[in-house]
mmCIF file of C-alpha atoms in Angstrom:
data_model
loop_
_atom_site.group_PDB
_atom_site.id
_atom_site.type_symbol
_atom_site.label_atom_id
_atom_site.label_comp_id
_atom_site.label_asym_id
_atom_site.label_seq_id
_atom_site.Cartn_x
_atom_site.Cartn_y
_atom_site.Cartn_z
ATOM 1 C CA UNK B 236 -21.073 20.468 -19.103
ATOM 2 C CA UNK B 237 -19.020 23.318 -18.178
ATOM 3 C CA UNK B 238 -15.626 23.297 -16.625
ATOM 4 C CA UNK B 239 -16.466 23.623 -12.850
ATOM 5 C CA UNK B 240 -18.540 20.681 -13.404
ATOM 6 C CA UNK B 241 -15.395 18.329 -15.562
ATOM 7 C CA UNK B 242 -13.067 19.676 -12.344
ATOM 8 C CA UNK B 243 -15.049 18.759 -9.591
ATOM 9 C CA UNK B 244 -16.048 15.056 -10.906
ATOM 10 C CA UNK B 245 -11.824 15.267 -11.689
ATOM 11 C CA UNK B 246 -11.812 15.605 -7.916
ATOM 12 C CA UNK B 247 -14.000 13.445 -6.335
ATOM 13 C CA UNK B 248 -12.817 10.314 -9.071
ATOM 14 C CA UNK B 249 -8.679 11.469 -7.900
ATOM 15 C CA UNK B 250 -9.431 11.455 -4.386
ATOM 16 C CA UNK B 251 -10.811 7.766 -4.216
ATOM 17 C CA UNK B 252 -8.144 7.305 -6.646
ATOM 18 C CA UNK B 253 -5.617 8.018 -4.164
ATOM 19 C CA UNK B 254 -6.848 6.290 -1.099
ATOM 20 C CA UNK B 255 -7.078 3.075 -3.153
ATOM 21 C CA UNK B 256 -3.815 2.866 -4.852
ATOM 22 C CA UNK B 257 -1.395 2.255 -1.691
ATOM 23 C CA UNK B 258 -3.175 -1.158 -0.983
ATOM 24 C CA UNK B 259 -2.166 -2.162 -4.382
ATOM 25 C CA UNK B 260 1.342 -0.662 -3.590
ATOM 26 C CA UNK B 261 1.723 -2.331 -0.972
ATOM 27 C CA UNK B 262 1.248 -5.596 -2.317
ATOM 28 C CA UNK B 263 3.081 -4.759 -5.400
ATOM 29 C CA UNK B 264 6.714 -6.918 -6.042
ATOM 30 C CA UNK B 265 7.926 -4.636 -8.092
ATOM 31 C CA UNK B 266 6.239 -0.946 -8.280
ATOM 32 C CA UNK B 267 7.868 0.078 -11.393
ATOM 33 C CA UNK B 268 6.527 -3.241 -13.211
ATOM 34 C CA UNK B 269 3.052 -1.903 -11.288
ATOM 35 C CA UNK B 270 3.275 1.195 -13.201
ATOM 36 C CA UNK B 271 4.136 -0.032 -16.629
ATOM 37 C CA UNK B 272 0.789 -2.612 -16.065
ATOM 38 C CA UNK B 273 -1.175 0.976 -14.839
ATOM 39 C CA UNK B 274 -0.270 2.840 -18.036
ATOM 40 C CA UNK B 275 -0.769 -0.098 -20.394
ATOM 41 C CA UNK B 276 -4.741 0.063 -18.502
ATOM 42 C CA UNK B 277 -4.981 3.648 -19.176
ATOM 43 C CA UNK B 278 -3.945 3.845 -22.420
ATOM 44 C CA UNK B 279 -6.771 1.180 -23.448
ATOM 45 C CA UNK B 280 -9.305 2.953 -21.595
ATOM 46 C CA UNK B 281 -8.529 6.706 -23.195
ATOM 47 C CA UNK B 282 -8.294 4.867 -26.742
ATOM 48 C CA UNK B 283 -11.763 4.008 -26.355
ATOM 49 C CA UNK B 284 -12.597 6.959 -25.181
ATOM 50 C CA UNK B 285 -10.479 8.719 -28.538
ATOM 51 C CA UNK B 286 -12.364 5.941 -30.625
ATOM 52 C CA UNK B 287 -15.871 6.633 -29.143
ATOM 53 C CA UNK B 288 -15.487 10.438 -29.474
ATOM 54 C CA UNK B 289 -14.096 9.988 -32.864
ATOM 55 C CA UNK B 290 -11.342 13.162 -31.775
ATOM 56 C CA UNK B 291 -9.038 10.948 -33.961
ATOM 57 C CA UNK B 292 -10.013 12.368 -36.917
ATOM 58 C CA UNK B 293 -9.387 15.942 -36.242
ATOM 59 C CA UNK B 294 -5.620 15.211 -36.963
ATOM 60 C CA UNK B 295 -2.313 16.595 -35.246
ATOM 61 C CA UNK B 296 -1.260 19.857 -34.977
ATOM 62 C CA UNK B 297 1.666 21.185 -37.408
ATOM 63 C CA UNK B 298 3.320 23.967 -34.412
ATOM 64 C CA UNK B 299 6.334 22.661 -33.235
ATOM 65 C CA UNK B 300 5.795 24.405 -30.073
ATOM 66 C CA UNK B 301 2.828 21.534 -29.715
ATOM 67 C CA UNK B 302 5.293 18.880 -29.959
ATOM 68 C CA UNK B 303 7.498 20.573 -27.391
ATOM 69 C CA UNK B 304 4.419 20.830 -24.986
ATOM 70 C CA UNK B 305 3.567 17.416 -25.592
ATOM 71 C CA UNK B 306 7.215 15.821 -25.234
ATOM 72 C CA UNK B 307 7.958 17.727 -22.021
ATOM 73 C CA UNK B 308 4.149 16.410 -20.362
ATOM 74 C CA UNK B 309 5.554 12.799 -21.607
ATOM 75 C CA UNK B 310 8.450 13.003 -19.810
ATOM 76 C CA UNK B 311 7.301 14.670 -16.421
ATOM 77 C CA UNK B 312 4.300 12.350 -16.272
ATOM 78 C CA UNK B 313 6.584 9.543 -16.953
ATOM 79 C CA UNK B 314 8.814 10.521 -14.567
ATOM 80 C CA UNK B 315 5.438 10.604 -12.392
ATOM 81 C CA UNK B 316 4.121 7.257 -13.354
ATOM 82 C CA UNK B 317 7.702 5.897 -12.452
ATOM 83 C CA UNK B 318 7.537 6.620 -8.997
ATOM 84 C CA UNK B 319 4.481 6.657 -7.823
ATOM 85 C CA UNK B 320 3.618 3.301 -6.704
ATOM 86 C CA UNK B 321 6.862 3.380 -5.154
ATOM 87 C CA UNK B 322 6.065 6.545 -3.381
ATOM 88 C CA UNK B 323 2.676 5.049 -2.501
ATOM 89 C CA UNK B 324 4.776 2.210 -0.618
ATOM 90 C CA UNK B 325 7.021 4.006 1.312
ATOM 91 C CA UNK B 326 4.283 6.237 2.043
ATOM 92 C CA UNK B 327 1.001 5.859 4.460
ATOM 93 C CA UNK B 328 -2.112 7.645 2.283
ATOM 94 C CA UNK B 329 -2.357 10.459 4.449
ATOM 95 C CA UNK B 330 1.219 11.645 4.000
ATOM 96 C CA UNK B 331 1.430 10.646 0.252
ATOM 97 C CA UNK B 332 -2.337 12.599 -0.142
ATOM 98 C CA UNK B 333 -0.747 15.347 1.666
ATOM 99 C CA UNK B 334 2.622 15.714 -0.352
ATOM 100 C CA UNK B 335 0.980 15.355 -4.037
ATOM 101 C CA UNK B 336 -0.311 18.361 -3.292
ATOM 102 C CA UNK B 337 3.286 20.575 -3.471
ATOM 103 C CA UNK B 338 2.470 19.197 -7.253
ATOM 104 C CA UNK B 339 -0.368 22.188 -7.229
ATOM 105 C CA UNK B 340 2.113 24.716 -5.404
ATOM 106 C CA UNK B 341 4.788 24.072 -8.707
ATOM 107 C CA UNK B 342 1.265 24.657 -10.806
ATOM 108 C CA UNK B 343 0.446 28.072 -9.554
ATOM 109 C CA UNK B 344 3.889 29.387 -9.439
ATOM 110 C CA UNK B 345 5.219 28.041 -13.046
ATOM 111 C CA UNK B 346 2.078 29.029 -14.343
ATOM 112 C CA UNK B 347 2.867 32.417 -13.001
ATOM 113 C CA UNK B 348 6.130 32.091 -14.949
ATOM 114 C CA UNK B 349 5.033 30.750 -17.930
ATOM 115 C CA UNK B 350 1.583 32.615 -18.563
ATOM 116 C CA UNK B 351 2.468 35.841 -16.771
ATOM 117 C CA UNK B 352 0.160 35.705 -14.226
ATOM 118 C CA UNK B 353 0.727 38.337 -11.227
ATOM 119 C CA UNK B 354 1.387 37.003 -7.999
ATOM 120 C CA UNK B 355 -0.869 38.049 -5.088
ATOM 121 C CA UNK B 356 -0.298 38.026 -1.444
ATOM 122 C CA UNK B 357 -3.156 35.348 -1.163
ATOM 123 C CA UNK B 358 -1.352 33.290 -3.866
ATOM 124 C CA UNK B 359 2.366 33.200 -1.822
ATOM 125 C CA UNK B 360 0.431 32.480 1.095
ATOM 126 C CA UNK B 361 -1.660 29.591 -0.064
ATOM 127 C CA UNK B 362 1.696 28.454 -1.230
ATOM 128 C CA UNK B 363 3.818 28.662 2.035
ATOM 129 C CA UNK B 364 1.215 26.897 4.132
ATOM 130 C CA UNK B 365 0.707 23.890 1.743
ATOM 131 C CA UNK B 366 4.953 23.856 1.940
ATOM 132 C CA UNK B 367 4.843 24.606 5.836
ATOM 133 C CA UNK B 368 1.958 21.247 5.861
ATOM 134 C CA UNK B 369 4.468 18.950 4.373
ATOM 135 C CA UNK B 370 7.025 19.737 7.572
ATOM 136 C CA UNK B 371 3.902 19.205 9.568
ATOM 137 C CA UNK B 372 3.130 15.692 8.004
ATOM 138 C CA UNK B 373 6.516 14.096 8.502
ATOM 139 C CA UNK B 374 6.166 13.890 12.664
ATOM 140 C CA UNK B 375 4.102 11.205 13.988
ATOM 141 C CA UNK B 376 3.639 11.555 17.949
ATOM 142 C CA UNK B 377 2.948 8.421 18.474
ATOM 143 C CA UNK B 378 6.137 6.938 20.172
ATOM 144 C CA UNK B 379 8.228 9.791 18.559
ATOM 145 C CA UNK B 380 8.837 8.122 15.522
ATOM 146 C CA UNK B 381 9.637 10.297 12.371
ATOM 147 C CA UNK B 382 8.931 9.748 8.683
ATOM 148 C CA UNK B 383 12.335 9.055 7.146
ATOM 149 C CA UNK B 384 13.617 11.995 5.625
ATOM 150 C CA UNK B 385 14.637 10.303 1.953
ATOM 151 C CA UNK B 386 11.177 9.304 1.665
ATOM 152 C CA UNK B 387 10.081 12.766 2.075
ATOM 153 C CA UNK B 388 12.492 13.833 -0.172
ATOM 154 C CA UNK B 389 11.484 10.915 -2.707
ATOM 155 C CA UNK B 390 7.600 12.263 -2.143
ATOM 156 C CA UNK B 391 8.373 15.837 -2.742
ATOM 157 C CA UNK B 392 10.426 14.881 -6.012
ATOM 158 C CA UNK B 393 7.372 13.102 -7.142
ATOM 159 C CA UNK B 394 5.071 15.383 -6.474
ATOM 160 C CA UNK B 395 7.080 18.026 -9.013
ATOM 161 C CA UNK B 396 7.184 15.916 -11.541
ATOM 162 C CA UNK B 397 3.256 15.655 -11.319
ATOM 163 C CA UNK B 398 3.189 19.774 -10.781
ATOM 164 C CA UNK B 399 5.307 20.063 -14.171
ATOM 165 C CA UNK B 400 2.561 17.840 -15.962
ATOM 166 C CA UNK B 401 -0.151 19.540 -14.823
ATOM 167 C CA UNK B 402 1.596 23.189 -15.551
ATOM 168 C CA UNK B 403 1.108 22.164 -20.057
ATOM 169 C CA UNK B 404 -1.779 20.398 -19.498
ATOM 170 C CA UNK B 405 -3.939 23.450 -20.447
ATOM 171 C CA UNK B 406 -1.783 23.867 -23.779
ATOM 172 C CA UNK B 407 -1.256 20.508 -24.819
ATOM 173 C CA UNK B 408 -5.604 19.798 -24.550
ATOM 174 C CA UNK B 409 -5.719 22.890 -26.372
ATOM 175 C CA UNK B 410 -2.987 22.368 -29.344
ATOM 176 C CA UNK B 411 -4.251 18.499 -29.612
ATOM 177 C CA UNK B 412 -7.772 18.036 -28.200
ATOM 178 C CA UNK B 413 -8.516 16.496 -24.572
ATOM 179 C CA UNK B 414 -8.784 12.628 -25.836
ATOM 180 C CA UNK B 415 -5.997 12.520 -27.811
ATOM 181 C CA UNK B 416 -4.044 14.628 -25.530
ATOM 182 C CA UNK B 417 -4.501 11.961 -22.815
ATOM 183 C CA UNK B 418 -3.757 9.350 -24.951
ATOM 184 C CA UNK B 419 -0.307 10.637 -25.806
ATOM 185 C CA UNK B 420 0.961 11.588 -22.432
ATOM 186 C CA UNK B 421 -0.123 7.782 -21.380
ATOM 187 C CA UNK B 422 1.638 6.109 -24.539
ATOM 188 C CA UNK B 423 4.690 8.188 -24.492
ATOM 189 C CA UNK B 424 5.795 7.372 -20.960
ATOM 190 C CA UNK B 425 5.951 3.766 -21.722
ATOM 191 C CA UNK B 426 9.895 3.766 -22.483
ATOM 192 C CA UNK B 427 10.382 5.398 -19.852
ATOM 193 C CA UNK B 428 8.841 3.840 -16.941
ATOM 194 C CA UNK B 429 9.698 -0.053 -18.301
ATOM 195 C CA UNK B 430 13.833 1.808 -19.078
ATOM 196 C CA UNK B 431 16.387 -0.415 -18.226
ATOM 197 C CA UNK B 432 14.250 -3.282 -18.788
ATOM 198 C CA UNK B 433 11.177 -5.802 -17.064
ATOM 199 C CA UNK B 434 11.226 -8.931 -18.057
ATOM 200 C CA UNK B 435 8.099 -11.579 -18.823
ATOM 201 C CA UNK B 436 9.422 -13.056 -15.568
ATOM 202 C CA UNK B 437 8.474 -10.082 -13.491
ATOM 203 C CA UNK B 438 4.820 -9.268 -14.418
ATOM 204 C CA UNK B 439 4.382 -13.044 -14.030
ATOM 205 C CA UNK B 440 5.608 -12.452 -10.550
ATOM 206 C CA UNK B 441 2.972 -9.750 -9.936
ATOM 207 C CA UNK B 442 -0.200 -10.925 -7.862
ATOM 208 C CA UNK B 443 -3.299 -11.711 -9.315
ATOM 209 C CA UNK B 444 -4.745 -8.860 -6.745
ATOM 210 C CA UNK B 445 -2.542 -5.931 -8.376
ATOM 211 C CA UNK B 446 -3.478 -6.876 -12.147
ATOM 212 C CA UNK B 447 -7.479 -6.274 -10.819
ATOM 213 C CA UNK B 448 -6.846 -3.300 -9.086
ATOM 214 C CA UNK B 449 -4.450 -2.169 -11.155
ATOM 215 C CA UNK B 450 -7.212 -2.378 -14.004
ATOM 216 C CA UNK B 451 -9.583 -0.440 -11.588
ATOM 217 C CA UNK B 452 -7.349 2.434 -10.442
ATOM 218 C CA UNK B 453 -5.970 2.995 -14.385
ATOM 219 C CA UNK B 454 -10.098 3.279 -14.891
ATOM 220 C CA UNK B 455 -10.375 5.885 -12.525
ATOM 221 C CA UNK B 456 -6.849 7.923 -13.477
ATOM 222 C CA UNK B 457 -7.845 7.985 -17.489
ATOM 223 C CA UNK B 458 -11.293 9.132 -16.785
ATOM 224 C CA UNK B 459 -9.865 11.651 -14.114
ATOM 225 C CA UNK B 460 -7.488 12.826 -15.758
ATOM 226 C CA UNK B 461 -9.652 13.363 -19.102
ATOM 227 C CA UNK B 462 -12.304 15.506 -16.853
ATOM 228 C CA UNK B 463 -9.237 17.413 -16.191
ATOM 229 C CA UNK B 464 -8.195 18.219 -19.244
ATOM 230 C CA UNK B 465 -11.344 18.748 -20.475
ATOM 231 C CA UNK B 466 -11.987 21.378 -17.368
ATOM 232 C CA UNK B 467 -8.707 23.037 -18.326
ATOM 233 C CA UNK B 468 -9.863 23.429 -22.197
ATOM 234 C CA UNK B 469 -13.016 24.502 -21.220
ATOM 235 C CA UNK B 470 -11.839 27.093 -18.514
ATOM 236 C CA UNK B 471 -11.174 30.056 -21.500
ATOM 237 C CA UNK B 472 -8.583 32.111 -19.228
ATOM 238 C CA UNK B 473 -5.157 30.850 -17.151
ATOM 239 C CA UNK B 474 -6.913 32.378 -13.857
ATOM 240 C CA UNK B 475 -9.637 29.724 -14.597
ATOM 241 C CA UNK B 476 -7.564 26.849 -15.153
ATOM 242 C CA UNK B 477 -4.950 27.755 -11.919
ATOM 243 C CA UNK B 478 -8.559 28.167 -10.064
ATOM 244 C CA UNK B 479 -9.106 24.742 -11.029
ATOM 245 C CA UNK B 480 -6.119 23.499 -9.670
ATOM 246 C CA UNK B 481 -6.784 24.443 -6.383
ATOM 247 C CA UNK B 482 -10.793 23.673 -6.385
ATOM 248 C CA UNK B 483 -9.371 19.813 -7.369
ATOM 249 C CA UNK B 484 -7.130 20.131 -4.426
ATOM 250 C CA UNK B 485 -10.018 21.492 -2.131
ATOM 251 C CA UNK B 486 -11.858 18.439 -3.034
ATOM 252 C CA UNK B 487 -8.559 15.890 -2.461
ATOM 253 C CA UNK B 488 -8.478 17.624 0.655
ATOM 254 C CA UNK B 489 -12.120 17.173 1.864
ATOM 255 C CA UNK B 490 -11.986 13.504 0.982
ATOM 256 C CA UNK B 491 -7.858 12.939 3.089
ATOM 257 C CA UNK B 492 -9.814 15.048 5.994
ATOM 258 C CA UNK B 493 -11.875 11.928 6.076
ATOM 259 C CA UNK B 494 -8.977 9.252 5.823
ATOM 260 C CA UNK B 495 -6.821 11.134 8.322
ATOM 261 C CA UNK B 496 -9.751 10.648 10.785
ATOM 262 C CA UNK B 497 -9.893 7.282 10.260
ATOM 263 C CA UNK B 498 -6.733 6.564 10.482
ATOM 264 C CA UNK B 499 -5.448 8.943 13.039
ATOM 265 C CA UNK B 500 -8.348 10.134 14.919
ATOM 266 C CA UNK B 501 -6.447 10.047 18.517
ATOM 267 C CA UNK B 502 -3.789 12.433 17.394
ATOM 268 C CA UNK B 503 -4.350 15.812 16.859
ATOM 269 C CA UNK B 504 -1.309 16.978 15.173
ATOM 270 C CA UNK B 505 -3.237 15.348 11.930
ATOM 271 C CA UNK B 506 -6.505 16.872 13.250
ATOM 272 C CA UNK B 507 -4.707 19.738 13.026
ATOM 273 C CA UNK B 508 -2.978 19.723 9.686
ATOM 274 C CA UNK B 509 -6.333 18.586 8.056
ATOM 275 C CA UNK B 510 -7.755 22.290 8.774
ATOM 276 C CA UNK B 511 -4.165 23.590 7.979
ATOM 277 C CA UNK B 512 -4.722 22.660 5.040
ATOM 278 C CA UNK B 513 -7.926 23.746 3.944
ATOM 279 C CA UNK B 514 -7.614 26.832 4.685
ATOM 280 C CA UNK B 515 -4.273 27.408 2.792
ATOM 281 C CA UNK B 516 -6.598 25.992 0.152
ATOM 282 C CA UNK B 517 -9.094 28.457 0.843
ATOM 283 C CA UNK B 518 -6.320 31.187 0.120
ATOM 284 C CA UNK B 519 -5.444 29.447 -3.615
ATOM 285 C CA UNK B 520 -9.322 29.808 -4.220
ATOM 286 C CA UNK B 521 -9.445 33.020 -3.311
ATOM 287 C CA UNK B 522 -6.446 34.377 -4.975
ATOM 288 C CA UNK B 523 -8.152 34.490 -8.248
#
């Protein structure tokens, strides 16, 4: 399959990805110990996936600069995987949906940094009006009530740590290999998230509920996340891969369009930011 193919069934699998996690937030105890139970999931699932393929054989690479790709994905995605479900708590799915995507705004512009891509006028602009939606998100009309700042903030902060991630995704698939790139940047993280400690006690205390859809949404993140990868290795050029980026955010933004309406359909501050943002999506796809 080629890479436009990998990034839009990245997209579509993300986006219900997304919507379903904050029920399991929600009813979460403890969202770090929710986390820790998510990556444990994924990490099965993409060693099957490793072990079907057989990309284990193919060995590791012997650059150094690899191993500094790979350590600094652990650590951002960990930092990610951390978070999230706490984000996803403090956060309705519409807000949360919208915020993730500053993650593809830290994307373009480190890639610009690190690759040497030019910056356009189409590119800066794209960028301001994803940044201008997230001032847009945080005021609900109804009965003037704002979205605390902190969790904003806490959003935002998320959000860059996924951005970071994705920005040495495109090396790390192509030093290592897709499968066993994915594997890595799931097993690494484990320290991390689980750091100062969780106890036996605590993933007794977690429902029944959140160990089933935890299962299910790990499912859809390791096979998302290895359609990304593999779109990014298959993409040939940085333009491609960056153009990527914001086709998978197109698609994430199609699908929240949706969710907003549901959710929201009497306001139109939300009607508003839905075509907001597509069309600063519009200017990412154009820009390259």
């Amino acid at each position: 399959m080629s890479w436009l193919v990998y990034a839009f069934l990245a997209t579509a699998i993300y986006s219900l990805q997304i919507v379903l996690q904050r029920g399991t937030a929600v009813e979460s105890s403890n969202p770090r110990v929710t986390a820790f139970i998510f990556s444990s999931f994924a990490i099965l699932i993409t060693a099957l996936i490793v072990i079907t393929k057989g990309t284990y054989q193919a060995g590791f690479p012997t650059d150094p600069l690899a191993w500094l790709v790979l350590a600094f994905g652990a650590t951002t995605y960990g930092l990610f995987e951390r978070h999230r479900f706490k984000a996803a708590k403090l956060l309705e799915v519409s807000v949360f949906d919208t915020i993730l995507n500053f993650g593809v705004v830290i994307a373009f512009f480190g890639g610009a940094i690190l690759y040497h891509e030019p910056l356009t006028l189409e590119t800066l602009s794209g960028g301001l009006l994803i940044i201008t939606s997230l001032f847009i998100v945080s005021y609900q009309k109804k009965q003037a009530i704002t979205i605390p700042l902190k969790n904003i903030i806490f959003g935002v902060l998320v959000s860059t740590a996924l951005g970071l991630g994705w920005l040495v995704d495109k090396m790390g698939a192509t030093y290592f290999n897709s499968e066993m790139y994915g594997l890595l940047v799931w097993f690494f993280p484990l320290p991390l998230i689980a750091y100062p400690s969780i106890t036996l006690r605590d993933f007794k205390n977690e429902p029944k509920t959140v160990w089933c859809e935890t299962l299910l949404l790990a499912t859809l993140n390791a096979l998302a996340y290895y359609a990304m990868l593999e779109a990014l290795r298959l993409a040939g050029t940085q333009s491609d891969s960056t153009e990527n980026f914001s086709q998978c955010t197109w698609g994430n933004w199609g699908l929240s369009i949706s969710v907003r309406s549901r959710y929201h359909s009497a306001h139109w501050h939300y009607r508003l930011l839905c075509h907001y943002q597509l069309f600063s999506t519009l200017h990412l796809y154009h820009c390259h």
